[in-house]
């Protein structure tokens, strides 16, 4: 059974710092991995999608990497801003087309 | 991409009543997914709604509590029945792209049961 874990569970950093969020999964047989952002009480916004054949994806200040063999992904946020404060979720999709979500990292960027 | 509209965006309900949540997609999709996110928790899949057949429920979720309709390829409803305070959660509708490689979510329904 696929399990997805994210560390740290919470993170508080001063504005301008570069930071790394971690995601690990137990079954490497995935189709892709997707990173989402969730603002309090809201739905999910897709940030980056990495297909199983890819190693990384970049969008603006965000960079996500994927190492399938070791069951790990990282989300790198450069030059963090207070507007980046949110919960970040990673999710993997496998053969059943269902997404299995991680436990999330609550990020707070202090001005 | 897909644009998903969910209604209502939030509601406060009395225990023992039922609430039906609607999910409308701007394109035809084979599968629609319903998730629950309890306070401070991650998302848990409730069921997969397929057009023309019964929904497939995940372990721990039953049709009597969470009946689902899927009348066509762009619409689905989830009903939370006989609600208790433990049902207070955000309920989210999701669809995949045609290749089933990317997920899109509605803005969610924030339910509070008092």
JSON list of C-alpha atoms in Angstrom, two decimals:
[
{"chain": "A", "resi": 1, "resn": "UNK", "atom": "CA", "xyz": [0.00, 0.00, 0.00]},
{"chain": "A", "resi": 2, "resn": "UNK", "atom": "CA", "xyz": [1.40, 3.36, -1.06]},
{"chain": "A", "resi": 3, "resn": "UNK", "atom": "CA", "xyz": [2.19, 5.77, 1.75]},
{"chain": "A", "resi": 4, "resn": "UNK", "atom": "CA", "xyz": [3.36, 9.33, 1.26]},
{"chain": "A", "resi": 5, "resn": "UNK", "atom": "CA", "xyz": [5.14, 11.29, 3.97]},
{"chain": "A", "resi": 6, "resn": "UNK", "atom": "CA", "xyz": [6.23, 14.90, 4.05]},
{"chain": "A", "resi": 7, "resn": "UNK", "atom": "CA", "xyz": [8.81, 16.52, 6.27]},
{"chain": "A", "resi": 8, "resn": "UNK", "atom": "CA", "xyz": [8.92, 18.87, 7.96]},
{"chain": "A", "resi": 9, "resn": "UNK", "atom": "CA", "xyz": [5.30, 19.06, 9.07]},
{"chain": "A", "resi": 10, "resn": "UNK", "atom": "CA", "xyz": [5.67, 22.77, 9.70]},
{"chain": "A", "resi": 11, "resn": "UNK", "atom": "CA", "xyz": [8.25, 25.36, 8.83]},
{"chain": "A", "resi": 12, "resn": "UNK", "atom": "CA", "xyz": [8.67, 29.01, 9.72]},
{"chain": "A", "resi": 13, "resn": "UNK", "atom": "CA", "xyz": [11.33, 31.05, 7.92]},
{"chain": "A", "resi": 14, "resn": "UNK", "atom": "CA", "xyz": [12.23, 34.72, 7.46]},
{"chain": "A", "resi": 15, "resn": "UNK", "atom": "CA", "xyz": [11.47, 36.32, 4.14]},
{"chain": "A", "resi": 16, "resn": "UNK", "atom": "CA", "xyz": [14.14, 35.83, 1.47]},
{"chain": "A", "resi": 17, "resn": "UNK", "atom": "CA", "xyz": [15.32, 32.40, 2.56]},
{"chain": "A", "resi": 18, "resn": "UNK", "atom": "CA", "xyz": [15.64, 29.51, 0.17]},
{"chain": "A", "resi": 19, "resn": "UNK", "atom": "CA", "xyz": [13.93, 26.40, 1.47]},
{"chain": "A", "resi": 20, "resn": "UNK", "atom": "CA", "xyz": [13.38, 22.75, 0.69]},
{"chain": "A", "resi": 21, "resn": "UNK", "atom": "CA", "xyz": [10.29, 20.66, 1.34]},
{"chain": "A", "resi": 22, "resn": "UNK", "atom": "CA", "xyz": [10.59, 16.90, 1.28]},
{"chain": "A", "resi": 23, "resn": "UNK", "atom": "CA", "xyz": [8.22, 14.19, 0.12]},
{"chain": "A", "resi": 24, "resn": "UNK", "atom": "CA", "xyz": [8.82, 10.46, 0.30]},
{"chain": "A", "resi": 25, "resn": "UNK", "atom": "CA", "xyz": [6.75, 7.54, -0.97]},
{"chain": "A", "resi": 26, "resn": "UNK", "atom": "CA", "xyz": [6.98, 3.83, -0.29]},
{"chain": "A", "resi": 27, "resn": "UNK", "atom": "CA", "xyz": [6.11, 2.35, -3.71]},
{"chain": "A", "resi": 28, "resn": "UNK", "atom": "CA", "xyz": [8.29, 3.58, -6.58]},
{"chain": "A", "resi": 29, "resn": "UNK", "atom": "CA", "xyz": [5.84, 2.33, -9.25]},
{"chain": "A", "resi": 30, "resn": "UNK", "atom": "CA", "xyz": [4.22, 5.72, -9.84]},
{"chain": "A", "resi": 31, "resn": "UNK", "atom": "CA", "xyz": [3.00, 7.46, -12.97]},
{"chain": "A", "resi": 32, "resn": "UNK", "atom": "CA", "xyz": [3.76, 10.92, -11.70]},
{"chain": "A", "resi": 33, "resn": "UNK", "atom": "CA", "xyz": [4.10, 13.16, -8.69]},
{"chain": "A", "resi": 34, "resn": "UNK", "atom": "CA", "xyz": [2.34, 16.47, -8.27]},
{"chain": "A", "resi": 35, "resn": "UNK", "atom": "CA", "xyz": [2.94, 19.32, -5.84]},
{"chain": "A", "resi": 36, "resn": "UNK", "atom": "CA", "xyz": [-0.01, 21.42, -4.68]},
{"chain": "A", "resi": 37, "resn": "UNK", "atom": "CA", "xyz": [-0.50, 24.52, -2.63]},
{"chain": "A", "resi": 38, "resn": "UNK", "atom": "CA", "xyz": [-3.46, 24.94, -0.29]},
{"chain": "A", "resi": 39, "resn": "UNK", "atom": "CA", "xyz": [-4.40, 28.19, 1.37]},
{"chain": "A", "resi": 40, "resn": "UNK", "atom": "CA", "xyz": [-6.36, 27.94, 4.66]},
{"chain": "A", "resi": 41, "resn": "UNK", "atom": "CA", "xyz": [-9.88, 26.65, 4.12]},
{"chain": "A", "resi": 42, "resn": "UNK", "atom": "CA", "xyz": [-9.46, 26.56, 0.35]},
{"chain": "A", "resi": 43, "resn": "UNK", "atom": "CA", "xyz": [-9.04, 24.02, -2.41]},
{"chain": "A", "resi": 44, "resn": "UNK", "atom": "CA", "xyz": [-5.81, 22.90, -4.04]},
{"chain": "A", "resi": 45, "resn": "UNK", "atom": "CA", "xyz": [-3.76, 24.76, -6.62]},
{"chain": "A", "resi": 46, "resn": "UNK", "atom": "CA", "xyz": [-1.40, 22.70, -8.75]},
{"chain": "A", "resi": 47, "resn": "UNK", "atom": "CA", "xyz": [2.18, 23.95, -8.65]},
{"chain": "A", "resi": 48, "resn": "UNK", "atom": "CA", "xyz": [4.30, 21.42, -10.50]},
{"chain": "A", "resi": 49, "resn": "UNK", "atom": "CA", "xyz": [3.78, 18.06, -12.11]},
{"chain": "A", "resi": 50, "resn": "UNK", "atom": "CA", "xyz": [6.68, 15.64, -12.60]},
{"chain": "A", "resi": 51, "resn": "UNK", "atom": "CA", "xyz": [6.08, 12.63, -14.80]},
{"chain": "A", "resi": 52, "resn": "UNK", "atom": "CA", "xyz": [7.79, 9.38, -13.84]},
{"chain": "A", "resi": 53, "resn": "UNK", "atom": "CA", "xyz": [10.29, 9.71, -16.69]},
{"chain": "A", "resi": 54, "resn": "UNK", "atom": "CA", "xyz": [11.33, 13.20, -15.62]},
{"chain": "A", "resi": 55, "resn": "UNK", "atom": "CA", "xyz": [13.88, 14.27, -13.02]},
{"chain": "A", "resi": 56, "resn": "UNK", "atom": "CA", "xyz": [12.71, 17.80, -12.34]},
{"chain": "A", "resi": 57, "resn": "UNK", "atom": "CA", "xyz": [10.35, 20.60, -13.25]},
{"chain": "A", "resi": 58, "resn": "UNK", "atom": "CA", "xyz": [10.68, 24.34, -12.77]},
{"chain": "A", "resi": 59, "resn": "UNK", "atom": "CA", "xyz": [8.17, 27.17, -12.56]},
{"chain": "A", "resi": 60, "resn": "UNK", "atom": "CA", "xyz": [9.39, 30.59, -11.56]},
{"chain": "A", "resi": 61, "resn": "UNK", "atom": "CA", "xyz": [10.90, 30.39, -8.08]},
{"chain": "A", "resi": 62, "resn": "UNK", "atom": "CA", "xyz": [9.82, 26.76, -7.68]},
{"chain": "A", "resi": 63, "resn": "UNK", "atom": "CA", "xyz": [11.81, 23.70, -8.62]},
{"chain": "A", "resi": 64, "resn": "UNK", "atom": "CA", "xyz": [10.70, 20.15, -7.97]},
{"chain": "A", "resi": 65, "resn": "UNK", "atom": "CA", "xyz": [12.88, 17.08, -8.34]},
{"chain": "A", "resi": 66, "resn": "UNK", "atom": "CA", "xyz": [11.99, 13.41, -8.44]},
{"chain": "A", "resi": 67, "resn": "UNK", "atom": "CA", "xyz": [14.10, 10.37, -7.62]},
{"chain": "A", "resi": 68, "resn": "UNK", "atom": "CA", "xyz": [11.79, 7.43, -8.25]},
{"chain": "A", "resi": 69, "resn": "UNK", "atom": "CA", "xyz": [14.26, 4.75, -7.26]},
{"chain": "A", "resi": 70, "resn": "UNK", "atom": "CA", "xyz": [14.71, 6.18, -3.80]},
{"chain": "A", "resi": 71, "resn": "UNK", "atom": "CA", "xyz": [11.08, 7.23, -3.46]},
{"chain": "A", "resi": 72, "resn": "UNK", "atom": "CA", "xyz": [11.78, 10.90, -2.91]},
{"chain": "A", "resi": 73, "resn": "UNK", "atom": "CA", "xyz": [10.82, 14.30, -4.23]},
{"chain": "A", "resi": 74, "resn": "UNK", "atom": "CA", "xyz": [11.85, 17.76, -3.11]},
{"chain": "A", "resi": 75, "resn": "UNK", "atom": "CA", "xyz": [10.24, 21.14, -3.69]},
{"chain": "A", "resi": 76, "resn": "UNK", "atom": "CA", "xyz": [12.72, 23.99, -3.67]},
{"chain": "A", "resi": 77, "resn": "UNK", "atom": "CA", "xyz": [11.39, 27.51, -3.12]},
{"chain": "A", "resi": 78, "resn": "UNK", "atom": "CA", "xyz": [13.84, 30.30, -3.86]},
{"chain": "A", "resi": 79, "resn": "UNK", "atom": "CA", "xyz": [13.77, 33.70, -2.20]},
{"chain": "A", "resi": 80, "resn": "UNK", "atom": "CA", "xyz": [10.67, 32.96, -0.14]},
{"chain": "A", "resi": 81, "resn": "UNK", "atom": "CA", "xyz": [8.00, 35.64, 0.28]},
{"chain": "A", "resi": 82, "resn": "UNK", "atom": "CA", "xyz": [5.17, 36.09, 2.81]},
{"chain": "A", "resi": 83, "resn": "UNK", "atom": "CA", "xyz": [2.75, 35.25, -0.01]},
{"chain": "A", "resi": 84, "resn": "UNK", "atom": "CA", "xyz": [4.26, 31.77, -0.14]},
{"chain": "A", "resi": 85, "resn": "UNK", "atom": "CA", "xyz": [2.74, 31.01, 3.26]},
{"chain": "A", "resi": 86, "resn": "UNK", "atom": "CA", "xyz": [0.42, 28.04, 2.77]},
{"chain": "A", "resi": 87, "resn": "UNK", "atom": "CA", "xyz": [0.28, 24.28, 3.15]},
{"chain": "A", "resi": 88, "resn": "UNK", "atom": "CA", "xyz": [2.20, 22.37, 0.50]},
{"chain": "A", "resi": 89, "resn": "UNK", "atom": "CA", "xyz": [1.01, 18.89, -0.42]},
{"chain": "A", "resi": 90, "resn": "UNK", "atom": "CA", "xyz": [2.64, 16.30, -2.59]},
{"chain": "A", "resi": 91, "resn": "UNK", "atom": "CA", "xyz": [0.66, 13.50, -4.17]},
{"chain": "A", "resi": 92, "resn": "UNK", "atom": "CA", "xyz": [1.52, 10.46, -6.27]},
{"chain": "A", "resi": 93, "resn": "UNK", "atom": "CA", "xyz": [-0.61, 8.69, -8.83]},
{"chain": "A", "resi": 94, "resn": "UNK", "atom": "CA", "xyz": [-0.18, 5.04, -9.65]},
{"chain": "A", "resi": 95, "resn": "UNK", "atom": "CA", "xyz": [-1.91, 2.33, -11.59]},
{"chain": "A", "resi": 96, "resn": "UNK", "atom": "CA", "xyz": [-5.33, 2.85, -10.11]},
{"chain": "A", "resi": 97, "resn": "UNK", "atom": "CA", "xyz": [-5.41, 6.50, -11.25]},
{"chain": "A", "resi": 98, "resn": "UNK", "atom": "CA", "xyz": [-6.02, 7.59, -7.70]},
{"chain": "A", "resi": 99, "resn": "UNK", "atom": "CA", "xyz": [-3.96, 10.22, -5.98]},
{"chain": "A", "resi": 100, "resn": "UNK", "atom": "CA", "xyz": [-2.37, 9.41, -2.65]},
{"chain": "A", "resi": 101, "resn": "UNK", "atom": "CA", "xyz": [-1.61, 12.55, -0.72]},
{"chain": "A", "resi": 102, "resn": "UNK", "atom": "CA", "xyz": [1.16, 13.31, 1.69]},
{"chain": "A", "resi": 103, "resn": "UNK", "atom": "CA", "xyz": [0.66, 14.71, 5.13]},
{"chain": "A", "resi": 104, "resn": "UNK", "atom": "CA", "xyz": [1.55, 18.25, 4.06]},
{"chain": "A", "resi": 105, "resn": "UNK", "atom": "CA", "xyz": [4.04, 20.92, 5.16]},
{"chain": "A", "resi": 106, "resn": "UNK", "atom": "CA", "xyz": [2.64, 24.11, 6.69]},
{"chain": "A", "resi": 107, "resn": "UNK", "atom": "CA", "xyz": [4.89, 26.96, 5.64]},
{"chain": "A", "resi": 108, "resn": "UNK", "atom": "CA", "xyz": [4.96, 30.39, 7.20]},
{"chain": "A", "resi": 109, "resn": "UNK", "atom": "CA", "xyz": [7.22, 33.05, 5.72]},
{"chain": "A", "resi": 110, "resn": "UNK", "atom": "CA", "xyz": [7.76, 35.97, 8.08]},
{"chain": "A", "resi": 111, "resn": "UNK", "atom": "CA", "xyz": [8.03, 39.50, 6.73]},
{"chain": "B", "resi": 1, "resn": "UNK", "atom": "CA", "xyz": [-6.61, 21.73, -17.85]},
{"chain": "B", "resi": 2, "resn": "UNK", "atom": "CA", "xyz": [-10.07, 21.49, -16.35]},
{"chain": "B", "resi": 3, "resn": "UNK", "atom": "CA", "xyz": [-12.15, 24.07, -14.52]},
{"chain": "B", "resi": 4, "resn": "UNK", "atom": "CA", "xyz": [-14.17, 22.66, -11.65]},
{"chain": "B", "resi": 5, "resn": "UNK", "atom": "CA", "xyz": [-16.98, 24.46, -9.86]},
{"chain": "B", "resi": 6, "resn": "UNK", "atom": "CA", "xyz": [-18.22, 23.26, -6.50]},
{"chain": "B", "resi": 7, "resn": "UNK", "atom": "CA", "xyz": [-21.34, 24.34, -4.66]},
{"chain": "B", "resi": 8, "resn": "UNK", "atom": "CA", "xyz": [-21.82, 25.33, -1.93]},
{"chain": "B", "resi": 9, "resn": "UNK", "atom": "CA", "xyz": [-18.45, 26.78, -1.00]},
{"chain": "B", "resi": 10, "resn": "UNK", "atom": "CA", "xyz": [-19.32, 26.48, 2.67]},
{"chain": "B", "resi": 11, "resn": "UNK", "atom": "CA", "xyz": [-22.23, 25.57, 4.89]},
{"chain": "B", "resi": 12, "resn": "UNK", "atom": "CA", "xyz": [-23.13, 25.19, 8.54]},
{"chain": "B", "resi": 13, "resn": "UNK", "atom": "CA", "xyz": [-25.55, 22.34, 9.14]},
{"chain": "B", "resi": 14, "resn": "UNK", "atom": "CA", "xyz": [-27.45, 20.84, 12.04]},
{"chain": "B", "resi": 15, "resn": "UNK", "atom": "CA", "xyz": [-26.55, 17.34, 13.14]},
{"chain": "B", "resi": 16, "resn": "UNK", "atom": "CA", "xyz": [-28.82, 14.67, 11.75]},
{"chain": "B", "resi": 17, "resn": "UNK", "atom": "CA", "xyz": [-29.45, 16.52, 8.49]},
{"chain": "B", "resi": 18, "resn": "UNK", "atom": "CA", "xyz": [-27.95, 15.87, 5.05]},
{"chain": "B", "resi": 19, "resn": "UNK", "atom": "CA", "xyz": [-26.06, 18.10, 2.63]},
{"chain": "B", "resi": 20, "resn": "UNK", "atom": "CA", "xyz": [-25.59, 17.57, -1.09]},
{"chain": "B", "resi": 21, "resn": "UNK", "atom": "CA", "xyz": [-22.48, 19.00, -2.71]},
{"chain": "B", "resi": 22, "resn": "UNK", "atom": "CA", "xyz": [-22.40, 19.63, -6.43]},
{"chain": "B", "resi": 23, "resn": "UNK", "atom": "CA", "xyz": [-19.40, 19.40, -8.73]},
{"chain": "B", "resi": 24, "resn": "UNK", "atom": "CA", "xyz": [-19.48, 20.71, -12.30]},
{"chain": "B", "resi": 25, "resn": "UNK", "atom": "CA", "xyz": [-16.60, 20.28, -14.77]},
{"chain": "B", "resi": 26, "resn": "UNK", "atom": "CA", "xyz": [-16.13, 22.29, -17.95]},
{"chain": "B", "resi": 27, "resn": "UNK", "atom": "CA", "xyz": [-15.26, 19.21, -20.01]},
{"chain": "B", "resi": 28, "resn": "UNK", "atom": "CA", "xyz": [-16.33, 15.58, -20.21]},
{"chain": "B", "resi": 29, "resn": "UNK", "atom": "CA", "xyz": [-14.36, 13.27, -17.93]},
{"chain": "B", "resi": 30, "resn": "UNK", "atom": "CA", "xyz": [-14.58, 9.56, -17.28]},
{"chain": "B", "resi": 31, "resn": "UNK", "atom": "CA", "xyz": [-13.84, 9.57, -13.56]},
{"chain": "B", "resi": 32, "resn": "UNK", "atom": "CA", "xyz": [-14.58, 12.12, -10.87]},
{"chain": "B", "resi": 33, "resn": "UNK", "atom": "CA", "xyz": [-13.09, 11.79, -7.41]},
{"chain": "B", "resi": 34, "resn": "UNK", "atom": "CA", "xyz": [-14.43, 12.93, -4.05]},
{"chain": "B", "resi": 35, "resn": "UNK", "atom": "CA", "xyz": [-12.03, 13.65, -1.19]},
{"chain": "B", "resi": 36, "resn": "UNK", "atom": "CA", "xyz": [-12.43, 14.58, 2.45]},
{"chain": "B", "resi": 37, "resn": "UNK", "atom": "CA", "xyz": [-9.97, 16.72, 4.36]},
{"chain": "B", "resi": 38, "resn": "UNK", "atom": "CA", "xyz": [-10.56, 16.72, 8.09]},
{"chain": "B", "resi": 39, "resn": "UNK", "atom": "CA", "xyz": [-9.23, 19.66, 10.12]},
{"chain": "B", "resi": 40, "resn": "UNK", "atom": "CA", "xyz": [-5.44, 19.68, 10.11]},
{"chain": "B", "resi": 41, "resn": "UNK", "atom": "CA", "xyz": [-5.26, 16.52, 8.03]},
{"chain": "B", "resi": 42, "resn": "UNK", "atom": "CA", "xyz": [-4.35, 15.65, 4.47]},
{"chain": "B", "resi": 43, "resn": "UNK", "atom": "CA", "xyz": [-6.79, 14.52, 1.81]},
{"chain": "B", "resi": 44, "resn": "UNK", "atom": "CA", "xyz": [-8.45, 11.12, 1.94]},
{"chain": "B", "resi": 45, "resn": "UNK", "atom": "CA", "xyz": [-10.22, 9.66, -1.07]},
{"chain": "B", "resi": 46, "resn": "UNK", "atom": "CA", "xyz": [-13.88, 8.88, -0.37]},
{"chain": "B", "resi": 47, "resn": "UNK", "atom": "CA", "xyz": [-14.93, 7.39, -3.70]},
{"chain": "B", "resi": 48, "resn": "UNK", "atom": "CA", "xyz": [-14.53, 7.39, -7.44]},
{"chain": "B", "resi": 49, "resn": "UNK", "atom": "CA", "xyz": [-17.65, 8.34, -9.41]},
{"chain": "B", "resi": 50, "resn": "UNK", "atom": "CA", "xyz": [-18.05, 6.77, -12.84]},
{"chain": "B", "resi": 51, "resn": "UNK", "atom": "CA", "xyz": [-20.80, 7.75, -15.24]},
{"chain": "B", "resi": 52, "resn": "UNK", "atom": "CA", "xyz": [-23.31, 4.99, -15.76]},
{"chain": "B", "resi": 53, "resn": "UNK", "atom": "CA", "xyz": [-22.23, 2.79, -12.86]},
{"chain": "B", "resi": 54, "resn": "UNK", "atom": "CA", "xyz": [-22.13, 2.72, -9.10]},
{"chain": "B", "resi": 55, "resn": "UNK", "atom": "CA", "xyz": [-19.42, 4.71, -7.39]},
{"chain": "B", "resi": 56, "resn": "UNK", "atom": "CA", "xyz": [-16.43, 2.83, -6.02]},
{"chain": "B", "resi": 57, "resn": "UNK", "atom": "CA", "xyz": [-15.89, 3.53, -2.33]},
{"chain": "B", "resi": 58, "resn": "UNK", "atom": "CA", "xyz": [-12.61, 3.40, -0.43]},
{"chain": "B", "resi": 59, "resn": "UNK", "atom": "CA", "xyz": [-12.16, 1.47, 2.76]},
{"chain": "B", "resi": 60, "resn": "UNK", "atom": "CA", "xyz": [-13.97, 3.16, 5.61]},
{"chain": "B", "resi": 61, "resn": "UNK", "atom": "CA", "xyz": [-16.55, 4.92, 3.46]},
{"chain": "B", "resi": 62, "resn": "UNK", "atom": "CA", "xyz": [-20.00, 3.51, 2.64]},
{"chain": "B", "resi": 63, "resn": "UNK", "atom": "CA", "xyz": [-22.72, 4.41, 0.20]},
{"chain": "B", "resi": 64, "resn": "UNK", "atom": "CA", "xyz": [-25.39, 4.90, 2.87]},
{"chain": "B", "resi": 65, "resn": "UNK", "atom": "CA", "xyz": [-23.34, 7.67, 4.47]},
{"chain": "B", "resi": 66, "resn": "UNK", "atom": "CA", "xyz": [-21.94, 9.22, 1.29]},
{"chain": "B", "resi": 67, "resn": "UNK", "atom": "CA", "xyz": [-24.29, 8.54, -1.63]},
{"chain": "B", "resi": 68, "resn": "UNK", "atom": "CA", "xyz": [-22.92, 9.76, -4.94]},
{"chain": "B", "resi": 69, "resn": "UNK", "atom": "CA", "xyz": [-24.65, 10.53, -8.20]},
{"chain": "B", "resi": 70, "resn": "UNK", "atom": "CA", "xyz": [-23.03, 10.80, -11.62]},
{"chain": "B", "resi": 71, "resn": "UNK", "atom": "CA", "xyz": [-25.80, 11.55, -14.13]},
{"chain": "B", "resi": 72, "resn": "UNK", "atom": "CA", "xyz": [-23.48, 12.62, -16.96]},
{"chain": "B", "resi": 73, "resn": "UNK", "atom": "CA", "xyz": [-19.84, 13.13, -17.89]},
{"chain": "B", "resi": 74, "resn": "UNK", "atom": "CA", "xyz": [-19.58, 16.67, -16.50]},
{"chain": "B", "resi": 75, "resn": "UNK", "atom": "CA", "xyz": [-21.48, 16.54, -13.20]},
{"chain": "B", "resi": 76, "resn": "UNK", "atom": "CA", "xyz": [-21.51, 14.69, -9.90]},
{"chain": "B", "resi": 77, "resn": "UNK", "atom": "CA", "xyz": [-22.98, 15.12, -6.45]},
{"chain": "B", "resi": 78, "resn": "UNK", "atom": "CA", "xyz": [-21.85, 13.88, -3.06]},
{"chain": "B", "resi": 79, "resn": "UNK", "atom": "CA", "xyz": [-24.32, 13.75, -0.20]},
{"chain": "B", "resi": 80, "resn": "UNK", "atom": "CA", "xyz": [-23.16, 13.69, 3.41]},
{"chain": "B", "resi": 81, "resn": "UNK", "atom": "CA", "xyz": [-26.03, 11.95, 5.22]},
{"chain": "B", "resi": 82, "resn": "UNK", "atom": "CA", "xyz": [-27.17, 12.04, 8.84]},
{"chain": "B", "resi": 83, "resn": "UNK", "atom": "CA", "xyz": [-24.37, 14.41, 9.71]},
{"chain": "B", "resi": 84, "resn": "UNK", "atom": "CA", "xyz": [-22.52, 14.55, 12.99]},
{"chain": "B", "resi": 85, "resn": "UNK", "atom": "CA", "xyz": [-19.83, 17.02, 14.13]},
{"chain": "B", "resi": 86, "resn": "UNK", "atom": "CA", "xyz": [-17.21, 14.46, 13.06]},
{"chain": "B", "resi": 87, "resn": "UNK", "atom": "CA", "xyz": [-18.25, 15.12, 9.46]},
{"chain": "B", "resi": 88, "resn": "UNK", "atom": "CA", "xyz": [-17.00, 18.69, 9.69]},
{"chain": "B", "resi": 89, "resn": "UNK", "atom": "CA", "xyz": [-14.39, 18.81, 6.94]},
{"chain": "B", "resi": 90, "resn": "UNK", "atom": "CA", "xyz": [-13.52, 20.25, 3.59]},
{"chain": "B", "resi": 91, "resn": "UNK", "atom": "CA", "xyz": [-14.94, 18.11, 0.79]},
{"chain": "B", "resi": 92, "resn": "UNK", "atom": "CA", "xyz": [-13.19, 18.35, -2.56]},
{"chain": "B", "resi": 93, "resn": "UNK", "atom": "CA", "xyz": [-14.07, 17.21, -6.04]},
{"chain": "B", "resi": 94, "resn": "UNK", "atom": "CA", "xyz": [-11.29, 16.29, -8.45]},
{"chain": "B", "resi": 95, "resn": "UNK", "atom": "CA", "xyz": [-10.82, 15.10, -12.00]},
{"chain": "B", "resi": 96, "resn": "UNK", "atom": "CA", "xyz": [-7.80, 13.87, -13.93]},
{"chain": "B", "resi": 97, "resn": "UNK", "atom": "CA", "xyz": [-6.71, 14.92, -17.36]},
{"chain": "B", "resi": 98, "resn": "UNK", "atom": "CA", "xyz": [-7.41, 12.57, -20.27]},
{"chain": "B", "resi": 99, "resn": "UNK", "atom": "CA", "xyz": [-4.13, 10.73, -19.78]},
{"chain": "B", "resi": 100, "resn": "UNK", "atom": "CA", "xyz": [-4.80, 10.33, -16.03]},
{"chain": "B", "resi": 101, "resn": "UNK", "atom": "CA", "xyz": [-1.46, 11.96, -15.33]},
{"chain": "B", "resi": 102, "resn": "UNK", "atom": "CA", "xyz": [-2.54, 15.22, -13.72]},
{"chain": "B", "resi": 103, "resn": "UNK", "atom": "CA", "xyz": [-5.23, 16.13, -11.21]},
{"chain": "B", "resi": 104, "resn": "UNK", "atom": "CA", "xyz": [-7.40, 19.25, -10.99]},
{"chain": "B", "resi": 105, "resn": "UNK", "atom": "CA", "xyz": [-9.41, 20.27, -7.97]},
{"chain": "B", "resi": 106, "resn": "UNK", "atom": "CA", "xyz": [-12.45, 22.33, -7.19]},
{"chain": "B", "resi": 107, "resn": "UNK", "atom": "CA", "xyz": [-12.24, 24.99, -4.51]},
{"chain": "B", "resi": 108, "resn": "UNK", "atom": "CA", "xyz": [-13.85, 22.71, -1.98]},
{"chain": "B", "resi": 109, "resn": "UNK", "atom": "CA", "xyz": [-16.87, 22.82, 0.28]},
{"chain": "B", "resi": 110, "resn": "UNK", "atom": "CA", "xyz": [-16.19, 23.72, 3.89]},
{"chain": "B", "resi": 111, "resn": "UNK", "atom": "CA", "xyz": [-18.75, 21.92, 6.03]},
{"chain": "B", "resi": 112, "resn": "UNK", "atom": "CA", "xyz": [-19.33, 22.62, 9.70]},
{"chain": "B", "resi": 113, "resn": "UNK", "atom": "CA", "xyz": [-21.80, 20.44, 11.59]},
{"chain": "B", "resi": 114, "resn": "UNK", "atom": "CA", "xyz": [-23.15, 21.83, 14.84]}
]
